[in-house]
Amino acid sequence: MELLSLLLQTGLSTITDVLPIAAIIFGFQVLVLRQRVPNLKKVLIGFMYVLIGLTLFLVGLQEALFPLGRAMAQQLTDPGFIRAASDSAGALLQWQDYFWIYLFAAAIGFSTTIAEPSLIAVAIKANQVSTGAIGVWGLRIAVAIGVATGIALGAFRIVTGTPLHYYIIAGYIIVIIQTVFAPRMIIALAYDSGGVTTSTVTVPLVAALGLGLASTIPGRSPLLDGFGLIAFASLFPIISVMAYAQLGTWWVKRNTGRQQD
Amino acid sequence: MEQLHRFLASVLSSTRDLLPIVLVVAFFQIVVIQQPFPEFARILVGSGLVVLGLAFFVRGLEQGLFPIGESLAYAFAKKGNLFWLLLFAFALGFGTTIAEPALTAVAAEAAVIAADGGVIARDDVAMSSYALGLRITVAISVGVAIVAGVYRIVRGWPIQYFIIGGYLGVVIMTAFAPPEIIGIAYDSGGVTTSTVTVPLVTALGVGLAESIRGRNPMIDGFGLIAFASLTPMIFVMAYGMVL
């Protein structure tokens, strides 16, 4: 019963979310372009699928994954747990004692990115446009590795308390250098990958982890330190996607070089 | 029969999408935290819904969002009127962002922070007008981003100058913006790109690049999302500085 009302509620909010978009599209279609939508019936059914899909997806996340993920983030960041898991008997925890948190941050960053619907969309499109040169799974795994690295590093930053902007500025310098050397066709896609990762699945779990860490470590403020993880999660995929393309071209070059020998 | 077969195949592939999360959660629950699963049945039902939802969503993408985005792009390119194209770009960016629930939540949170910091008065009127102002700011910034991004595709300008310039702007703004707005500003870049907007905007960009002669969809078509996650950071920090 509770589930049903949650379904209805989420369905309604998804409709209000999609309604302005539909109004703009069909408004321009009718008033400005003055043309009929090709395959109108099929497209409308597609919109229905999107509505149903997003509703089920969000309700499922709220029911299953978010409570569990949040509880886990809390348990793992609990000083009692960290003390029990570490060998050091000293009163002060060292950054190494947070080993499980870095691993959890990386693992949850990777796995939630794989399930991110926006990324699936961009990967399908990139695969079509590149006529298969960019694999759907290749891109998704590259982005997921980026998010995993970013969030683990972000957790490390909260633990050590080093300033956020050092990491972000260093990251952007790497991005600029890679931009010069990366194949041109990957650049725009790589920049886009930064934006799509921080969406429905990743943000709530990562935010819980950041806030949990920032509120249990002495000297950290949840307000100032809890936020940075999202910035990390959108920076590192840019690096990893460009690296994915660079490795790909290097691999092709190496193999063709061998064949000529 | 064929319909059923296709549906089962997409459910199977969604299961594969969800599998890593299940493995990670199970590993940490059993091996690291060493506790039994609370409310196991509920988690199972929820995971089933996620899988079904993903399967429906991907079907809807291929059947609804991608085709409409592309057909709009082709129609605008054929019409050849830049003004209407840019107006549409702005409406799409603004309209999809202003109603975004995640943004509403972040804006309300930001109002509380601003009131705590003494930037605005601690009453409902001041706080809700601050939150509304923030939402409008972000929505305008996304509208501007899509306009700039679409214009870039039409012109075929290289994206890196815009992005690098934009991030330099973010860095400079960070140095001057009040510290309590910075976290919110960085987060607002992430909340603007919703699950419905991303496929639509991507299809629009790629469709435009495909239909304009001399543009390469791979090089020129992507990048709208990058613009839309960059400008809100700058605009929100500016909002924090002006108020």
PDB file of C-alpha atoms in Angstrom, chain A residues 2-3 7 13-14 16-18 20-21 24-26 28-29 32-35 37-38 41-50 52-54 56-65 67-69 71-72 75-76 81 100-101 103-105 107-108 110-112 114-122 124-130 134 137 140 164-165 168-169 172 175-176 179 184-189 191-192 194-196 198-201 203 205 223-224 227-228 230-231 234 238, chain B residues 3 13 16-18 20-22 24-29 31-33 35 37-38 42-47 49-54 56-68 70-72 75-76 78-79 84-85 87-89 91-92 94-96 99-101 109 113 116 152 156 158-160 163-164 167 171 174 179-180 182-184 186-187 189-191 193-200 202-203 206 210 216-227 229 233:
ATOM      1  CA  GLU A   2       2.809   2.302   1.007  1.00  0.00           C
ATOM      2  CA  LEU A   3       4.633   1.272  -2.135  1.00  0.00           C
ATOM      3  CA  LEU A   7       4.635   4.976  -6.984  1.00  0.00           C
ATOM      4  CA  SER A  13       6.392  14.383  -9.879  1.00  0.00           C
ATOM      5  CA  THR A  14       8.007  12.744 -12.916  1.00  0.00           C
ATOM      6  CA  THR A  16       5.505  17.548 -13.727  1.00  0.00           C
ATOM      7  CA  ASP A  17       9.215  17.185 -14.483  1.00  0.00           C
ATOM      8  CA  VAL A  18       8.606  16.108 -18.085  1.00  0.00           C
ATOM      9  CA  PRO A  20       7.462  21.611 -19.408  1.00  0.00           C
ATOM     10  CA  ILE A  21       9.857  19.790 -21.746  1.00  0.00           C
ATOM     11  CA  ILE A  24       8.265  23.364 -25.246  1.00  0.00           C
ATOM     12  CA  ILE A  25       8.930  20.663 -27.832  1.00  0.00           C
ATOM     13  CA  PHE A  26       5.387  20.366 -29.093  1.00  0.00           C
ATOM     14  CA  PHE A  28       7.787  24.820 -31.166  1.00  0.00           C
ATOM     15  CA  GLN A  29       6.820  21.892 -33.345  1.00  0.00           C
ATOM     16  CA  VAL A  32       7.313  27.632 -35.223  1.00  0.00           C
ATOM     17  CA  LEU A  33       8.243  24.639 -37.313  1.00  0.00           C
ATOM     18  CA  ARG A  34       4.636  24.057 -38.371  1.00  0.00           C
ATOM     19  CA  GLN A  35       5.193  20.455 -39.141  1.00  0.00           C
ATOM     20  CA  VAL A  37       6.020  15.090 -35.700  1.00  0.00           C
ATOM     21  CA  PRO A  38       7.148  12.074 -37.722  1.00  0.00           C
ATOM     22  CA  LYS A  41       2.269   7.763 -32.104  1.00  0.00           C
ATOM     23  CA  LYS A  42       5.557   5.920 -31.675  1.00  0.00           C
ATOM     24  CA  VAL A  43       7.217   8.974 -30.121  1.00  0.00           C
ATOM     25  CA  LEU A  44       4.358   9.452 -27.658  1.00  0.00           C
ATOM     26  CA  ILE A  45       4.585   5.809 -26.625  1.00  0.00           C
ATOM     27  CA  GLY A  46       8.319   6.386 -26.191  1.00  0.00           C
ATOM     28  CA  PHE A  47       7.607   9.320 -23.853  1.00  0.00           C
ATOM     29  CA  MET A  48       5.231   7.088 -21.900  1.00  0.00           C
ATOM     30  CA  TYR A  49       7.994   4.494 -21.577  1.00  0.00           C
ATOM     31  CA  VAL A  50      10.363   7.161 -20.290  1.00  0.00           C
ATOM     32  CA  ILE A  52       7.062   4.724 -16.552  1.00  0.00           C
ATOM     33  CA  GLY A  53      10.737   3.818 -16.568  1.00  0.00           C
ATOM     34  CA  LEU A  54      11.882   6.838 -14.542  1.00  0.00           C
ATOM     35  CA  LEU A  56       9.863   2.707 -11.399  1.00  0.00           C
ATOM     36  CA  PHE A  57      13.566   3.479 -11.340  1.00  0.00           C
ATOM     37  CA  LEU A  58      13.268   6.269  -8.759  1.00  0.00           C
ATOM     38  CA  VAL A  59      10.858   4.331  -6.540  1.00  0.00           C
ATOM     39  CA  GLY A  60      13.155   1.308  -6.666  1.00  0.00           C
ATOM     40  CA  LEU A  61      16.130   3.454  -5.669  1.00  0.00           C
ATOM     41  CA  GLN A  62      14.212   5.002  -2.781  1.00  0.00           C
ATOM     42  CA  GLU A  63      12.976   1.631  -1.608  1.00  0.00           C
ATOM     43  CA  ALA A  64      16.123  -0.398  -1.886  1.00  0.00           C
ATOM     44  CA  LEU A  65      19.381   1.303  -2.586  1.00  0.00           C
ATOM     45  CA  PRO A  67      18.400   3.625   2.580  1.00  0.00           C
ATOM     46  CA  LEU A  68      20.939   0.829   2.439  1.00  0.00           C
ATOM     47  CA  GLY A  69      23.672   2.952   0.888  1.00  0.00           C
ATOM     48  CA  ALA A  71      23.150   3.337   6.313  1.00  0.00           C
ATOM     49  CA  MET A  72      26.381   1.857   5.018  1.00  0.00           C
ATOM     50  CA  GLN A  75      28.348   2.768   9.541  1.00  0.00           C
ATOM     51  CA  LEU A  76      31.619   2.934   7.649  1.00  0.00           C
ATOM     52  CA  PHE A  81      34.036   1.074  13.239  1.00  0.00           C
ATOM     53  CA  TRP A 100      37.633   0.735   3.867  1.00  0.00           C
ATOM     54  CA  ILE A 101      36.131   4.138   3.199  1.00  0.00           C
ATOM     55  CA  LEU A 103      37.500   1.307  -1.126  1.00  0.00           C
ATOM     56  CA  PHE A 104      33.789   1.867  -0.507  1.00  0.00           C
ATOM     57  CA  ALA A 105      33.948   5.308  -2.154  1.00  0.00           C
ATOM     58  CA  ALA A 107      33.339   0.834  -5.442  1.00  0.00           C
ATOM     59  CA  ILE A 108      30.106   2.764  -4.959  1.00  0.00           C
ATOM     60  CA  PHE A 110      32.040   2.823 -10.051  1.00  0.00           C
ATOM     61  CA  SER A 111      28.892   0.768  -9.632  1.00  0.00           C
ATOM     62  CA  THR A 112      26.408   3.644  -9.443  1.00  0.00           C
ATOM     63  CA  ILE A 114      27.381   1.938 -14.485  1.00  0.00           C
ATOM     64  CA  ALA A 115      23.660   2.145 -13.600  1.00  0.00           C
ATOM     65  CA  GLU A 116      23.318   5.879 -14.400  1.00  0.00           C
ATOM     66  CA  PRO A 117      20.577   6.285 -17.046  1.00  0.00           C
ATOM     67  CA  SER A 118      21.936   9.565 -18.496  1.00  0.00           C
ATOM     68  CA  LEU A 119      25.287   7.939 -19.112  1.00  0.00           C
ATOM     69  CA  ILE A 120      23.621   4.971 -20.823  1.00  0.00           C
ATOM     70  CA  ALA A 121      21.892   7.477 -23.121  1.00  0.00           C
ATOM     71  CA  VAL A 122      25.086   9.341 -24.002  1.00  0.00           C
ATOM     72  CA  ILE A 124      24.338   4.720 -26.898  1.00  0.00           C
ATOM     73  CA  LYS A 125      24.425   7.972 -28.880  1.00  0.00           C
ATOM     74  CA  ALA A 126      28.234   8.089 -28.972  1.00  0.00           C
ATOM     75  CA  ASN A 127      28.301   4.515 -30.185  1.00  0.00           C
ATOM     76  CA  GLN A 128      25.864   5.297 -33.011  1.00  0.00           C
ATOM     77  CA  VAL A 129      27.624   8.485 -34.064  1.00  0.00           C
ATOM     78  CA  SER A 130      31.119   6.991 -34.023  1.00  0.00           C
ATOM     79  CA  ILE A 134      33.424   4.033 -29.220  1.00  0.00           C
ATOM     80  CA  TRP A 137      30.541  -0.461 -22.416  1.00  0.00           C
ATOM     81  CA  ARG A 140      30.695   3.554 -19.493  1.00  0.00           C
ATOM     82  CA  LEU A 164      39.523  21.396  -2.350  1.00  0.00           C
ATOM     83  CA  HIS A 165      40.781  23.887  -4.900  1.00  0.00           C
ATOM     84  CA  ILE A 168      40.405  20.790  -8.685  1.00  0.00           C
ATOM     85  CA  ILE A 169      42.974  23.152 -10.188  1.00  0.00           C
ATOM     86  CA  TYR A 172      41.982  20.981 -14.707  1.00  0.00           C
ATOM     87  CA  VAL A 175      42.543  18.147 -18.503  1.00  0.00           C
ATOM     88  CA  ILE A 176      44.095  21.047 -20.450  1.00  0.00           C
ATOM     89  CA  THR A 179      43.083  18.209 -24.494  1.00  0.00           C
ATOM     90  CA  ARG A 184      39.933  15.525 -31.527  1.00  0.00           C
ATOM     91  CA  MET A 185      36.829  13.402 -31.795  1.00  0.00           C
ATOM     92  CA  ILE A 186      36.837  12.481 -28.112  1.00  0.00           C
ATOM     93  CA  ILE A 187      37.202  15.956 -26.613  1.00  0.00           C
ATOM     94  CA  ALA A 188      33.575  17.135 -26.594  1.00  0.00           C
ATOM     95  CA  LEU A 189      32.347  13.713 -25.496  1.00  0.00           C
ATOM     96  CA  TYR A 191      33.716  17.072 -21.416  1.00  0.00           C
ATOM     97  CA  ASP A 192      30.120  15.854 -21.564  1.00  0.00           C
ATOM     98  CA  GLY A 194      31.785  15.079 -16.600  1.00  0.00           C
ATOM     99  CA  GLY A 195      28.225  16.398 -16.546  1.00  0.00           C
ATOM    100  CA  VAL A 196      26.268  13.177 -16.957  1.00  0.00           C
ATOM    101  CA  THR A 198      26.373  13.493 -11.404  1.00  0.00           C
ATOM    102  CA  SER A 199      22.776  12.500 -11.806  1.00  0.00           C
ATOM    103  CA  THR A 200      20.023  10.367 -10.321  1.00  0.00           C
ATOM    104  CA  VAL A 201      21.919   7.467  -8.803  1.00  0.00           C
ATOM    105  CA  VAL A 203      24.589  12.099  -6.219  1.00  0.00           C
ATOM    106  CA  LEU A 205      24.768   8.133  -2.277  1.00  0.00           C
ATOM    107  CA  LEU A 223      28.764  22.505   4.962  1.00  0.00           C
ATOM    108  CA  LEU A 224      32.230  23.335   3.714  1.00  0.00           C
ATOM    109  CA  PHE A 227      30.082  19.167  -0.888  1.00  0.00           C
ATOM    110  CA  GLY A 228      33.348  18.665  -2.725  1.00  0.00           C
ATOM    111  CA  ILE A 230      30.387  15.985  -6.575  1.00  0.00           C
ATOM    112  CA  ALA A 231      33.049  18.265  -8.043  1.00  0.00           C
ATOM    113  CA  SER A 234      32.515  15.405 -12.490  1.00  0.00           C
ATOM    114  CA  ILE A 238      36.907  13.911 -18.238  1.00  0.00           C
TER     115      ILE A 238
ATOM    116  CA  GLN B   3       7.879  -8.199 -28.437  1.00  0.00           C
ATOM    117  CA  SER B  13      20.689  -6.013 -19.914  1.00  0.00           C
ATOM    118  CA  ARG B  16      23.591  -6.406 -15.844  1.00  0.00           C
ATOM    119  CA  ASP B  17      23.623  -2.620 -15.300  1.00  0.00           C
ATOM    120  CA  LEU B  18      22.482  -3.009 -11.719  1.00  0.00           C
ATOM    121  CA  PRO B  20      27.789  -4.039  -9.842  1.00  0.00           C
ATOM    122  CA  ILE B  21      25.823  -2.092  -7.202  1.00  0.00           C
ATOM    123  CA  VAL B  22      24.351  -5.304  -5.820  1.00  0.00           C
ATOM    124  CA  VAL B  24      29.365  -3.859  -3.913  1.00  0.00           C
ATOM    125  CA  VAL B  25      26.556  -3.527  -1.381  1.00  0.00           C
ATOM    126  CA  ALA B  26      26.565  -7.264  -0.621  1.00  0.00           C
ATOM    127  CA  PHE B  27      30.358  -7.331  -0.212  1.00  0.00           C
ATOM    128  CA  PHE B  28      30.437  -4.444   2.225  1.00  0.00           C
ATOM    129  CA  GLN B  29      27.418  -5.627   4.175  1.00  0.00           C
ATOM    130  CA  VAL B  31      32.432  -8.994   4.569  1.00  0.00           C
ATOM    131  CA  VAL B  32      33.244  -5.566   5.957  1.00  0.00           C
ATOM    132  CA  ILE B  33      30.370  -4.478   8.201  1.00  0.00           C
ATOM    133  CA  GLN B  35      25.781  -7.628   9.382  1.00  0.00           C
ATOM    134  CA  PHE B  37      20.615  -7.393   5.382  1.00  0.00           C
ATOM    135  CA  PRO B  38      17.846  -5.337   6.957  1.00  0.00           C
ATOM    136  CA  ARG B  42      11.986  -4.794   0.426  1.00  0.00           C
ATOM    137  CA  ILE B  43      15.454  -4.486  -1.084  1.00  0.00           C
ATOM    138  CA  LEU B  44      14.656  -7.276  -3.521  1.00  0.00           C
ATOM    139  CA  VAL B  45      11.405  -5.602  -4.644  1.00  0.00           C
ATOM    140  CA  GLY B  46      13.178  -2.257  -4.970  1.00  0.00           C
ATOM    141  CA  SER B  47      15.967  -3.745  -7.091  1.00  0.00           C
ATOM    142  CA  LEU B  49      11.705  -1.977  -9.832  1.00  0.00           C
ATOM    143  CA  VAL B  50      15.063  -0.394 -10.697  1.00  0.00           C
ATOM    144  CA  VAL B  51      15.736  -3.072 -13.311  1.00  0.00           C
ATOM    145  CA  LEU B  52      12.255  -2.732 -14.855  1.00  0.00           C
ATOM    146  CA  GLY B  53      12.536   1.053 -14.782  1.00  0.00           C
ATOM    147  CA  LEU B  54      15.890   1.037 -16.586  1.00  0.00           C
ATOM    148  CA  PHE B  56      11.527   0.934 -19.899  1.00  0.00           C
ATOM    149  CA  PHE B  57      13.705   4.036 -19.882  1.00  0.00           C
ATOM    150  CA  VAL B  58      16.136   2.700 -22.500  1.00  0.00           C
ATOM    151  CA  ARG B  59      13.231   1.669 -24.751  1.00  0.00           C
ATOM    152  CA  GLY B  60      11.715   5.130 -24.320  1.00  0.00           C
ATOM    153  CA  LEU B  61      15.060   6.728 -25.176  1.00  0.00           C
ATOM    154  CA  GLU B  62      15.333   4.930 -28.470  1.00  0.00           C
ATOM    155  CA  GLN B  63      11.703   5.367 -29.366  1.00  0.00           C
ATOM    156  CA  GLY B  64      10.843   8.815 -27.981  1.00  0.00           C
ATOM    157  CA  LEU B  65      13.606  11.101 -26.771  1.00  0.00           C
ATOM    158  CA  PHE B  66      16.288  10.421 -29.402  1.00  0.00           C
ATOM    159  CA  PRO B  67      13.981  10.616 -32.452  1.00  0.00           C
ATOM    160  CA  ILE B  68      12.238  13.801 -31.292  1.00  0.00           C
ATOM    161  CA  GLU B  70      16.913  14.565 -33.928  1.00  0.00           C
ATOM    162  CA  SER B  71      13.793  15.478 -35.877  1.00  0.00           C
ATOM    163  CA  LEU B  72      13.737  18.891 -34.177  1.00  0.00           C
ATOM    164  CA  ALA B  75      13.630  20.701 -38.899  1.00  0.00           C
ATOM    165  CA  PHE B  76      15.459  23.730 -37.489  1.00  0.00           C
ATOM    166  CA  LYS B  78      16.034  22.980 -42.810  1.00  0.00           C
ATOM    167  CA  LYS B  79      14.179  26.095 -41.730  1.00  0.00           C
ATOM    168  CA  TRP B  84      14.094  30.503 -33.678  1.00  0.00           C
ATOM    169  CA  LEU B  85      16.739  27.845 -33.118  1.00  0.00           C
ATOM    170  CA  LEU B  87      15.086  30.793 -28.823  1.00  0.00           C
ATOM    171  CA  PHE B  88      14.225  27.107 -28.735  1.00  0.00           C
ATOM    172  CA  ALA B  89      17.638  26.348 -27.214  1.00  0.00           C
ATOM    173  CA  ALA B  91      13.499  27.690 -23.782  1.00  0.00           C
ATOM    174  CA  LEU B  92      14.693  24.094 -23.550  1.00  0.00           C
ATOM    175  CA  PHE B  94      15.417  27.295 -18.996  1.00  0.00           C
ATOM    176  CA  GLY B  95      12.245  25.190 -19.032  1.00  0.00           C
ATOM    177  CA  THR B  96      13.845  21.900 -18.102  1.00  0.00           C
ATOM    178  CA  ALA B  99      11.062  22.642 -12.755  1.00  0.00           C
ATOM    179  CA  GLU B 100      13.916  20.326 -11.762  1.00  0.00           C
ATOM    180  CA  PRO B 101      13.151  18.875  -8.285  1.00  0.00           C
ATOM    181  CA  GLU B 109      19.061  24.365   1.337  1.00  0.00           C
ATOM    182  CA  ILE B 113      22.667  28.532   4.652  1.00  0.00           C
ATOM    183  CA  ASP B 116      22.458  31.232   8.911  1.00  0.00           C
ATOM    184  CA  ARG B 152      29.087  26.858 -31.246  1.00  0.00           C
ATOM    185  CA  GLY B 156      31.857  24.841 -35.727  1.00  0.00           C
ATOM    186  CA  PRO B 158      36.377  24.180 -31.177  1.00  0.00           C
ATOM    187  CA  ILE B 159      34.874  23.405 -27.793  1.00  0.00           C
ATOM    188  CA  GLN B 160      38.046  23.419 -25.726  1.00  0.00           C
ATOM    189  CA  ILE B 163      35.416  24.991 -21.613  1.00  0.00           C
ATOM    190  CA  ILE B 164      38.896  26.040 -20.567  1.00  0.00           C
ATOM    191  CA  TYR B 167      36.728  26.852 -15.917  1.00  0.00           C
ATOM    192  CA  VAL B 171      38.476  29.496 -10.620  1.00  0.00           C
ATOM    193  CA  THR B 174      35.865  30.998  -6.514  1.00  0.00           C
ATOM    194  CA  PRO B 179      32.777  30.788   0.953  1.00  0.00           C
ATOM    195  CA  GLU B 180      29.287  29.575   1.913  1.00  0.00           C
ATOM    196  CA  ILE B 182      30.915  27.895  -3.254  1.00  0.00           C
ATOM    197  CA  GLY B 183      29.742  24.397  -2.272  1.00  0.00           C
ATOM    198  CA  ILE B 184      26.223  25.167  -3.503  1.00  0.00           C
ATOM    199  CA  TYR B 186      29.707  23.547  -7.477  1.00  0.00           C
ATOM    200  CA  ASP B 187      26.749  21.297  -6.734  1.00  0.00           C
ATOM    201  CA  GLY B 189      26.435  22.332 -11.922  1.00  0.00           C
ATOM    202  CA  GLY B 190      25.576  18.721 -11.233  1.00  0.00           C
ATOM    203  CA  VAL B 191      21.863  19.013 -10.537  1.00  0.00           C
ATOM    204  CA  THR B 193      21.453  17.895 -16.111  1.00  0.00           C
ATOM    205  CA  SER B 194      18.455  15.678 -15.446  1.00  0.00           C
ATOM    206  CA  THR B 195      17.820  12.264 -16.889  1.00  0.00           C
ATOM    207  CA  VAL B 196      15.282  13.550 -19.421  1.00  0.00           C
ATOM    208  CA  THR B 197      17.306  16.586 -20.486  1.00  0.00           C
ATOM    209  CA  VAL B 198      20.548  14.735 -21.196  1.00  0.00           C
ATOM    210  CA  PRO B 199      19.286  12.404 -23.982  1.00  0.00           C
ATOM    211  CA  LEU B 200      17.186  15.154 -25.531  1.00  0.00           C
ATOM    212  CA  THR B 202      22.497  15.178 -26.809  1.00  0.00           C
ATOM    213  CA  ALA B 203      20.230  14.130 -29.681  1.00  0.00           C
ATOM    214  CA  VAL B 206      24.278  15.517 -32.664  1.00  0.00           C
ATOM    215  CA  GLU B 210      24.735  15.929 -38.742  1.00  0.00           C
ATOM    216  CA  ASN B 216      31.310  16.381 -37.753  1.00  0.00           C
ATOM    217  CA  PRO B 217      28.785  14.945 -35.280  1.00  0.00           C
ATOM    218  CA  MET B 218      31.534  13.423 -33.159  1.00  0.00           C
ATOM    219  CA  ILE B 219      33.650  16.589 -32.915  1.00  0.00           C
ATOM    220  CA  ASP B 220      30.898  19.201 -32.985  1.00  0.00           C
ATOM    221  CA  GLY B 221      27.757  17.409 -31.829  1.00  0.00           C
ATOM    222  CA  PHE B 222      28.620  16.713 -28.210  1.00  0.00           C
ATOM    223  CA  GLY B 223      29.413  19.302 -25.582  1.00  0.00           C
ATOM    224  CA  LEU B 224      26.022  20.822 -24.758  1.00  0.00           C
ATOM    225  CA  ILE B 225      25.917  18.978 -21.418  1.00  0.00           C
ATOM    226  CA  ALA B 226      29.395  20.262 -20.599  1.00  0.00           C
ATOM    227  CA  PHE B 227      28.200  23.825 -21.182  1.00  0.00           C
ATOM    228  CA  SER B 229      27.078  21.971 -16.122  1.00  0.00           C
ATOM    229  CA  MET B 233      28.676  27.444 -11.225  1.00  0.00           C
TER     230      MET B 233
END
